[in-house]
Coordinates of C-alpha atoms in Angstrom, one line a residue:
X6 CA 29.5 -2.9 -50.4
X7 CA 26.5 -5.0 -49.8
X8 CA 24.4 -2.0 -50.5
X9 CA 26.4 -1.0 -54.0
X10 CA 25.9 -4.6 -55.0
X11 CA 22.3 -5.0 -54.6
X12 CA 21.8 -1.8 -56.5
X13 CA 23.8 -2.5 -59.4
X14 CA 21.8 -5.9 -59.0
X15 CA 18.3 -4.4 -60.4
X16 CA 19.7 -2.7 -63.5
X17 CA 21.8 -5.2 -64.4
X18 CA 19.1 -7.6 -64.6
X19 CA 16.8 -5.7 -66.7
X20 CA 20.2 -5.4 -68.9
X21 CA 20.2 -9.3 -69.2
X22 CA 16.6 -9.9 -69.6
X23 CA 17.2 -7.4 -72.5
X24 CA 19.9 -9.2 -73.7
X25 CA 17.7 -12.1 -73.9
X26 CA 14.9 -10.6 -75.9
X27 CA 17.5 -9.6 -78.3
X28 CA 18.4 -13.2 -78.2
X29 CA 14.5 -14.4 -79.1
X30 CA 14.6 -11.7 -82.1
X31 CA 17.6 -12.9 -83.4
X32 CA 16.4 -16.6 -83.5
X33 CA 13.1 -15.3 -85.1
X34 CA 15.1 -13.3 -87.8
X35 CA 16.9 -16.7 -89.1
X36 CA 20.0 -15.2 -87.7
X37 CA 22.8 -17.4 -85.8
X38 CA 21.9 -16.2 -82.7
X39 CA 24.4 -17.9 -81.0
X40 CA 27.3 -17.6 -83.2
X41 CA 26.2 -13.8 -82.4
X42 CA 26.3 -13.6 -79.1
X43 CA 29.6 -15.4 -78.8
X44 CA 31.1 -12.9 -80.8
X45 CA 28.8 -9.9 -78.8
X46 CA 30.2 -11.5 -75.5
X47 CA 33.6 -11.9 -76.0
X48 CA 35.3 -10.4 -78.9
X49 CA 35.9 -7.0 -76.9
X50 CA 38.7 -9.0 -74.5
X51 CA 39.9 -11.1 -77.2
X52 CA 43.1 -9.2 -77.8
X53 CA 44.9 -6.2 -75.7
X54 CA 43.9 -3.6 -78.9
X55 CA 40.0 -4.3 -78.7
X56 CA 40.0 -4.0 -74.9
X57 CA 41.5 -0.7 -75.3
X58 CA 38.7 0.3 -77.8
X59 CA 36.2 -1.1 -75.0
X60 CA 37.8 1.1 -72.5
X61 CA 38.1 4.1 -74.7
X62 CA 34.5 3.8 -75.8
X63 CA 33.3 3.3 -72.5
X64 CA 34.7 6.5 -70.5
X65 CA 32.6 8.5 -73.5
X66 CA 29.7 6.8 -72.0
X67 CA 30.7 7.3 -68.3
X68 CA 31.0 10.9 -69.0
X69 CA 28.1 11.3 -71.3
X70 CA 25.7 9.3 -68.1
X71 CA 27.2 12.0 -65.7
X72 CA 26.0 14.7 -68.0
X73 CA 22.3 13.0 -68.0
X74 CA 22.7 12.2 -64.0
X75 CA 23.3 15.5 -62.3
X76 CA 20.6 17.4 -63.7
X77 CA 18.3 14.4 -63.2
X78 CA 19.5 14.1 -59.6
X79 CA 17.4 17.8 -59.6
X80 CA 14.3 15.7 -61.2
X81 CA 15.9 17.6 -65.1
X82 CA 16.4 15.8 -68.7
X83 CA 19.6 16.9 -70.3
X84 CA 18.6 16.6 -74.0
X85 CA 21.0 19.4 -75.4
X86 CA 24.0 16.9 -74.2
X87 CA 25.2 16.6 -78.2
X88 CA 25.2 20.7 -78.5
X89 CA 27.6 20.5 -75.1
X90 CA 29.8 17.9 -76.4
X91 CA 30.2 19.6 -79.9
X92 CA 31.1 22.6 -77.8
X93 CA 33.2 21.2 -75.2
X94 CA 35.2 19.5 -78.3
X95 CA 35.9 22.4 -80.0
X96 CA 36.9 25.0 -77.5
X97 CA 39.3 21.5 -76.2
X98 CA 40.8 21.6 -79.4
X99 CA 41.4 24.9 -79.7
X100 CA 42.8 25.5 -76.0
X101 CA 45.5 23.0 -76.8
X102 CA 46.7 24.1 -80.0
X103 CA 46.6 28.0 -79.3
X104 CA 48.4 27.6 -75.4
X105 CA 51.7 27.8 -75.8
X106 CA 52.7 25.5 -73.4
X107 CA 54.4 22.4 -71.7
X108 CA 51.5 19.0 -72.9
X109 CA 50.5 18.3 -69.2
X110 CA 49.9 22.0 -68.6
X111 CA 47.7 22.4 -72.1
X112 CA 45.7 19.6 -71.5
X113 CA 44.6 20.7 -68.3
X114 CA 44.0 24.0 -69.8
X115 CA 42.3 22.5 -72.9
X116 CA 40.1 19.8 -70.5
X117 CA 38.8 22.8 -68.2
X118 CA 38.2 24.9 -71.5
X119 CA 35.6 21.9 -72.6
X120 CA 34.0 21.5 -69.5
X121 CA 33.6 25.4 -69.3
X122 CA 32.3 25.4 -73.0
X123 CA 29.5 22.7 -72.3
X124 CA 28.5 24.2 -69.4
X125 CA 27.9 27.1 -70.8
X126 CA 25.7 25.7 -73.3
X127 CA 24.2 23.9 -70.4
X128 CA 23.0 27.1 -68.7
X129 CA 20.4 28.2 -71.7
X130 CA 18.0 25.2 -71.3
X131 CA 18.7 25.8 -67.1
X132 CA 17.9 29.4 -67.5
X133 CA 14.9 29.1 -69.5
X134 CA 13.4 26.4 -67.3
X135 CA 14.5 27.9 -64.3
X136 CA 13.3 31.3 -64.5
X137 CA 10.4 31.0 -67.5
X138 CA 9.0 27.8 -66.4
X139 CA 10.0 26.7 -70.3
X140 CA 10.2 22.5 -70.9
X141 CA 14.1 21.5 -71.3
X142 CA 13.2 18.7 -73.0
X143 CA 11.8 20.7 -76.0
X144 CA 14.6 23.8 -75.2
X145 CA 17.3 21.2 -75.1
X146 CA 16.3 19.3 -78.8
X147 CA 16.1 22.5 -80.7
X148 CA 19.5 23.9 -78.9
X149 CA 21.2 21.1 -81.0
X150 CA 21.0 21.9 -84.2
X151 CA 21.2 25.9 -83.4
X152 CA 24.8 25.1 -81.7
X153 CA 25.2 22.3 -84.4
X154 CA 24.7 25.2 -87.2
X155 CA 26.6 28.0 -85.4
X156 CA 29.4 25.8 -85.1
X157 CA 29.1 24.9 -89.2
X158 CA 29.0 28.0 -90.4
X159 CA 32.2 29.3 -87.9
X160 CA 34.1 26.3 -88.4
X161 CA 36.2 27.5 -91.8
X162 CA 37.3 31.3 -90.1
X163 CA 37.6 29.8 -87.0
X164 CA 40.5 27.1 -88.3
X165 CA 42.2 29.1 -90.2
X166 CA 42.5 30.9 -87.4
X167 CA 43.9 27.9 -85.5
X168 CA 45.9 27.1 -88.6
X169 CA 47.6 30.6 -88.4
X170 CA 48.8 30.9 -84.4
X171 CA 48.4 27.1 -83.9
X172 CA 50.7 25.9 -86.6
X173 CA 53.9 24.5 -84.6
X174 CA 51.8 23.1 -82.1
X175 CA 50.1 20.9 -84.6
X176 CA 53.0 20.0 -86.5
X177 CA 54.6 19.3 -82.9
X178 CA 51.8 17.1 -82.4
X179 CA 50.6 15.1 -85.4
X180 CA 50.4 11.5 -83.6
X181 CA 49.1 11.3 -81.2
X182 CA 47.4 14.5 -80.6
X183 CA 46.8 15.9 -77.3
X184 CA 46.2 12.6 -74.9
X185 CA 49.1 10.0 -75.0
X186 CA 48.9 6.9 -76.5
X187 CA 49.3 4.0 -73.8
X188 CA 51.1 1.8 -76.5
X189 CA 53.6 4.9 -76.7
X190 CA 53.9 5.4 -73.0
X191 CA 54.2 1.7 -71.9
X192 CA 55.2 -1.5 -73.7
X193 CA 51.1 -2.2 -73.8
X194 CA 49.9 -2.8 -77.7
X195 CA 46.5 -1.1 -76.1
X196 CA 45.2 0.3 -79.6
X197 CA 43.8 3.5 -79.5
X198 CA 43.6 3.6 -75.9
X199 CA 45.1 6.8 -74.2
X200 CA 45.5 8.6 -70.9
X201 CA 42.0 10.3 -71.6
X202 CA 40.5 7.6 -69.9
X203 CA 41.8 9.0 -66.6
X204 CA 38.8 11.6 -66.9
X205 CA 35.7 10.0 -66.1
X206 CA 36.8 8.2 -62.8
X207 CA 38.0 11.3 -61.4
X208 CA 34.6 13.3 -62.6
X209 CA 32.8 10.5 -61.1
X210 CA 34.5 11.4 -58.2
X211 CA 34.1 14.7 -58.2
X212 CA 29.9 14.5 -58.7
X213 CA 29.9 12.0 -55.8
X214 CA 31.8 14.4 -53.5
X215 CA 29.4 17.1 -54.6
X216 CA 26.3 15.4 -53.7
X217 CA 27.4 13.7 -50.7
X218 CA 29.6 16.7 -49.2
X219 CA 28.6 19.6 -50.3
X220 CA 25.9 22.4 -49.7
X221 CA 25.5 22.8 -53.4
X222 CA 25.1 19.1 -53.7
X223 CA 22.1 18.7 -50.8
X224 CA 20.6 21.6 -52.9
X225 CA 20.1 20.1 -56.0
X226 CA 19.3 16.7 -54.3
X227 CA 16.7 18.6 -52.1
X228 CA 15.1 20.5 -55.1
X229 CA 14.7 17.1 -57.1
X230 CA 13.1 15.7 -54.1
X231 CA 10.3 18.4 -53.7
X232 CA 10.7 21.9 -55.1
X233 CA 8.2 23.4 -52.5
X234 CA 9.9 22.1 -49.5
X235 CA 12.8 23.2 -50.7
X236 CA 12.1 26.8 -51.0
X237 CA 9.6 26.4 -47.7
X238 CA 13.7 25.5 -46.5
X239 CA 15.3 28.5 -48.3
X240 CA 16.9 26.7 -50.8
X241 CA 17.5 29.2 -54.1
X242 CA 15.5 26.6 -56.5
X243 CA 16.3 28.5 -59.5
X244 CA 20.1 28.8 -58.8
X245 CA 20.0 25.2 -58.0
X246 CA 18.4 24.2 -61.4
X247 CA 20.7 26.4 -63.5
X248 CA 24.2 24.8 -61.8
X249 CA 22.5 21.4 -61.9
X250 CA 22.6 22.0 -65.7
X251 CA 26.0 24.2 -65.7
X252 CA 27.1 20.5 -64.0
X253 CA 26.0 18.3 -66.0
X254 CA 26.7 20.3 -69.4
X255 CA 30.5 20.3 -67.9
X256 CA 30.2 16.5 -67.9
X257 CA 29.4 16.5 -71.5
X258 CA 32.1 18.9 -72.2
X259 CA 34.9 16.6 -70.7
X260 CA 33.0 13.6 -73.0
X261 CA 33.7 16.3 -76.6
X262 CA 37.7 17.1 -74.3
X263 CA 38.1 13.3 -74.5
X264 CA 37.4 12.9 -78.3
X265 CA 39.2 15.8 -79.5
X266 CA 42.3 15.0 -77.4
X267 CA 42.3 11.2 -77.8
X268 CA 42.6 11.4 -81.7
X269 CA 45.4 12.3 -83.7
X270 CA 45.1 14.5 -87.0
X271 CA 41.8 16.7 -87.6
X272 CA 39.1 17.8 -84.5
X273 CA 37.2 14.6 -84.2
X274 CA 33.6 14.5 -82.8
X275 CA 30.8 11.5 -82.4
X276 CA 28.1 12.1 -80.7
X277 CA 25.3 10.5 -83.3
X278 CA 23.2 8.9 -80.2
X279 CA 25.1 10.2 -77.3
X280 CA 21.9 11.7 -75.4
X281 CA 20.3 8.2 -75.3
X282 CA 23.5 6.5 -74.4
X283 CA 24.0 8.9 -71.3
X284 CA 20.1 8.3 -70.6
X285 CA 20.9 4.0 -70.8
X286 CA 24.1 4.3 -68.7
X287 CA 22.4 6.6 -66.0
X288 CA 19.8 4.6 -65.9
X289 CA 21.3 1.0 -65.5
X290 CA 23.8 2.6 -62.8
X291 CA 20.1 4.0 -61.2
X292 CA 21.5 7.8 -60.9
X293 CA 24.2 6.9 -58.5
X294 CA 27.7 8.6 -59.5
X295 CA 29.6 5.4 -57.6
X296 CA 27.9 2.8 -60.0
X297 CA 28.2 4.8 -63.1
X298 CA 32.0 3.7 -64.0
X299 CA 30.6 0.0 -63.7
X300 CA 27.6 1.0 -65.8
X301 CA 29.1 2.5 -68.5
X302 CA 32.2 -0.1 -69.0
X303 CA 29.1 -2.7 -69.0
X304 CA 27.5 -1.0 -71.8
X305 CA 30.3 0.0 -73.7
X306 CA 31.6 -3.3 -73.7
X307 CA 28.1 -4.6 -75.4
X308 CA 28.6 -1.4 -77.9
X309 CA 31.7 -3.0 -78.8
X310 CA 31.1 -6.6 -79.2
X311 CA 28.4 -5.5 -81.0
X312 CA 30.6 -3.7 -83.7
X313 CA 32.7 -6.7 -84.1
X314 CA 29.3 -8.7 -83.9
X315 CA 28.2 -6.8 -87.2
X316 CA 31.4 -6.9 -89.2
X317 CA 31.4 -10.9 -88.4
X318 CA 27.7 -12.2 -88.4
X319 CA 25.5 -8.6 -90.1
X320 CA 23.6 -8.5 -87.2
X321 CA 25.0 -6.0 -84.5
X322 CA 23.3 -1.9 -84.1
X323 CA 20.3 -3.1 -84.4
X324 CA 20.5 -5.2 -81.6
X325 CA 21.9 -2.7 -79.3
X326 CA 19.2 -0.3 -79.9
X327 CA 16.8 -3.0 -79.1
X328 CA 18.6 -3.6 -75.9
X329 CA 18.8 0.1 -75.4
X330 CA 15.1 0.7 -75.7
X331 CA 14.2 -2.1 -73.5
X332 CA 16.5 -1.3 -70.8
X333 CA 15.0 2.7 -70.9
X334 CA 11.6 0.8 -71.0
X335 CA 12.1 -1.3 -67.5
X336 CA 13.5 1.3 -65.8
X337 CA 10.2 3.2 -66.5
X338 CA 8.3 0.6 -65.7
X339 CA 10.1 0.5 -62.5
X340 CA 9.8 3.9 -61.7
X341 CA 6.7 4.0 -62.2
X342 CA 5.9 1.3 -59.9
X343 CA 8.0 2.9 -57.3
X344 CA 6.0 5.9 -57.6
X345 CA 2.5 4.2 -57.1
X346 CA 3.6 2.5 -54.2
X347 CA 4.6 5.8 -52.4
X348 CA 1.4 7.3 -53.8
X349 CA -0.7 4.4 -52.1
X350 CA 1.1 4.5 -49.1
X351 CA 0.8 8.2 -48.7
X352 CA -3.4 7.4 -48.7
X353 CA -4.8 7.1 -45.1
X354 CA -5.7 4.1 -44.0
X355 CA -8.5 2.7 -41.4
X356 CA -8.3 1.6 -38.1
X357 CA -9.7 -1.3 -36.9
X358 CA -12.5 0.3 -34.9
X359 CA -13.4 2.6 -38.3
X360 CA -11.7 5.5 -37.8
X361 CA -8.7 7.2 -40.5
X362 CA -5.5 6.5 -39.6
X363 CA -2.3 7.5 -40.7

């Protein structure tokens, strides 16, 4: 517990030291500052409805860290997380309105058809890095608008489709749509809140199990670590880098599972700065699957507040993106500073009589 607390402790304090430059550009833009940050810091508890939103909003950014942490657990960016999540929405949506079958049942179907879908869009920027050396930063950033425009130009056949074997299902469904509504399933007034939000404790779960308990799991850690040693150990580096993605791109298709489910009416998807949200969450819960949950209700609840911030005071995206950047900026800082520590302490020292030492 001790150790989960101290690091949380780091993260969180970069958070609130970005908080506070926010703060100091909010006072220099002749904005209430502090009429703004009441409003940032409380108004996502003030009734049962918003907390719901906070919670709903927040297991999108759970999932969408796990998508960025596994691969980077294997020292790989996941930047084709949007093209996952588009995917893993749409075959979601799909699954449950073409299965014939009892709700619990489709949405299992339709959750594992997601993950499967972004996982498979995963593996392209794995493959191509694993086995032609190519950057999946660069592969990832153009896979988005290829998948982005696939999906545009398939999206009118492909409903009618849906429309034509799907039809009861939908008319079954109309509201809610897929996930239950808590406020239908309890006498909670939660909002928008639904069952979806079961997901991302049980994936974070599920990625912790991996890397603590598994072969595959010390195989991904061991090729982040050092690539050479772990081929010198007989490691299969390649394999290792393609699942890392296949796991993470299944993160991200749970995150485009949870939005199609969770909303009644039409296929819903939002991932306009999902990538970077994953990349802030990871980071803040420092790549650990056990402190993402409490990372990503923490930043979901200032995502929030700040939405409420803007309709109340006009000053609320901007100020998240502010936050956003300085938090990624720290935790560079702080890895890098890591890193030149290790570096110097690698370097051989001298003994006292002269002579290099270890």
């Amino acid at each position: 517990m001790r150790h989960f607390v101290l690091r949380l402790f780091r993260p969180a304090a970069a958070l609130f030291a970005a908080l506070a430059v926010g703060f100091v550009f909010l006072l220099i833009s002749g904005k209430d500052a502090l009429q703004a940050y009441e409003v940032l810091l409380t108004a996502p508890i003030t009734r049962v409805a918003r907390a719901g939103r906070w919670l709903e909003a927040s297991s999108v950014y759970i999932l969408a860290g796990l998508a960025i942490l596994v691969p980077y657990r294997a020292r790989l960016l996941n930047f084709s997380l949007v093209a996952q999540t588009a995917a893993g929405a749409v075959a979601a949506y799909i699954t449950f309105v073409l299965v014939q079958w009892p709700d619990p049942l489709a949405l299992i179907a339709a959750s594992i058809a997601g993950a499967l879908a972004g996982a498979l869009i995963a593996c392209i920027p794995g493959w191509l890095k694993a086995y032609l050396g190519a950057n999946e930063i660069l592969t990832g950033l153009m896979l988005n608008p290829i998948v982005d425009g696939l999906l545009a130009i398939g999206f009118d056949p492909l409903f009618r489709m849906v429309g034509w074997f799907g039809t009861a299902r939908i008319q079954e469904r109309g509201e809610p749509f897929g996930f239950a509504k808590i406020a239908d399933i309890s006498a909670l007034d939660a909002g928008t809140l639904h069952t979806g939000v079961l997901l991302p404790p049980l994936a974070c779960m599920a990625i912790w199990l991996l890397f603590s308990r598994t072969p595959l799991g010390y195989e991904i850690r061991m090729t982040g670590s050092s690539e050479k040693f772990a081929r010198y150990g007989g490691i299969p580096v390649r394999r290792s880098i393609v699942l890392a993605f296949a796991l993470g791109g299944a993160c991200a298709g749970l995150a485009g599972a949870h939005m199609a489910l969770g909303h009644p009416g039409d296929l819903y998807i939002d991932t306009r700065g999902l990538t970077f949200d994953g990349i802030t969450v990871a980071l803040i819960a420092q790549a650990s699957p056990v402190a993402l949950p409490a990372a990503g209700l923490l930043y979901g609840y200032l995502v929030v507040g700040a939405d409420y911030m803007e309709i109340r005071t006009a000053a609320g995206q901007e100020l998240i993106r502010v936050i956003q950047g300085l938090v990624v900026l720290f935790a560079i800082v702080r890895v890098w500073r890591i890193q030149s520590a290790r570096g110097h302490a690698r370097k051989p020292g001298r003994n006292r009589d002269g002579r290099a030492g270890g």
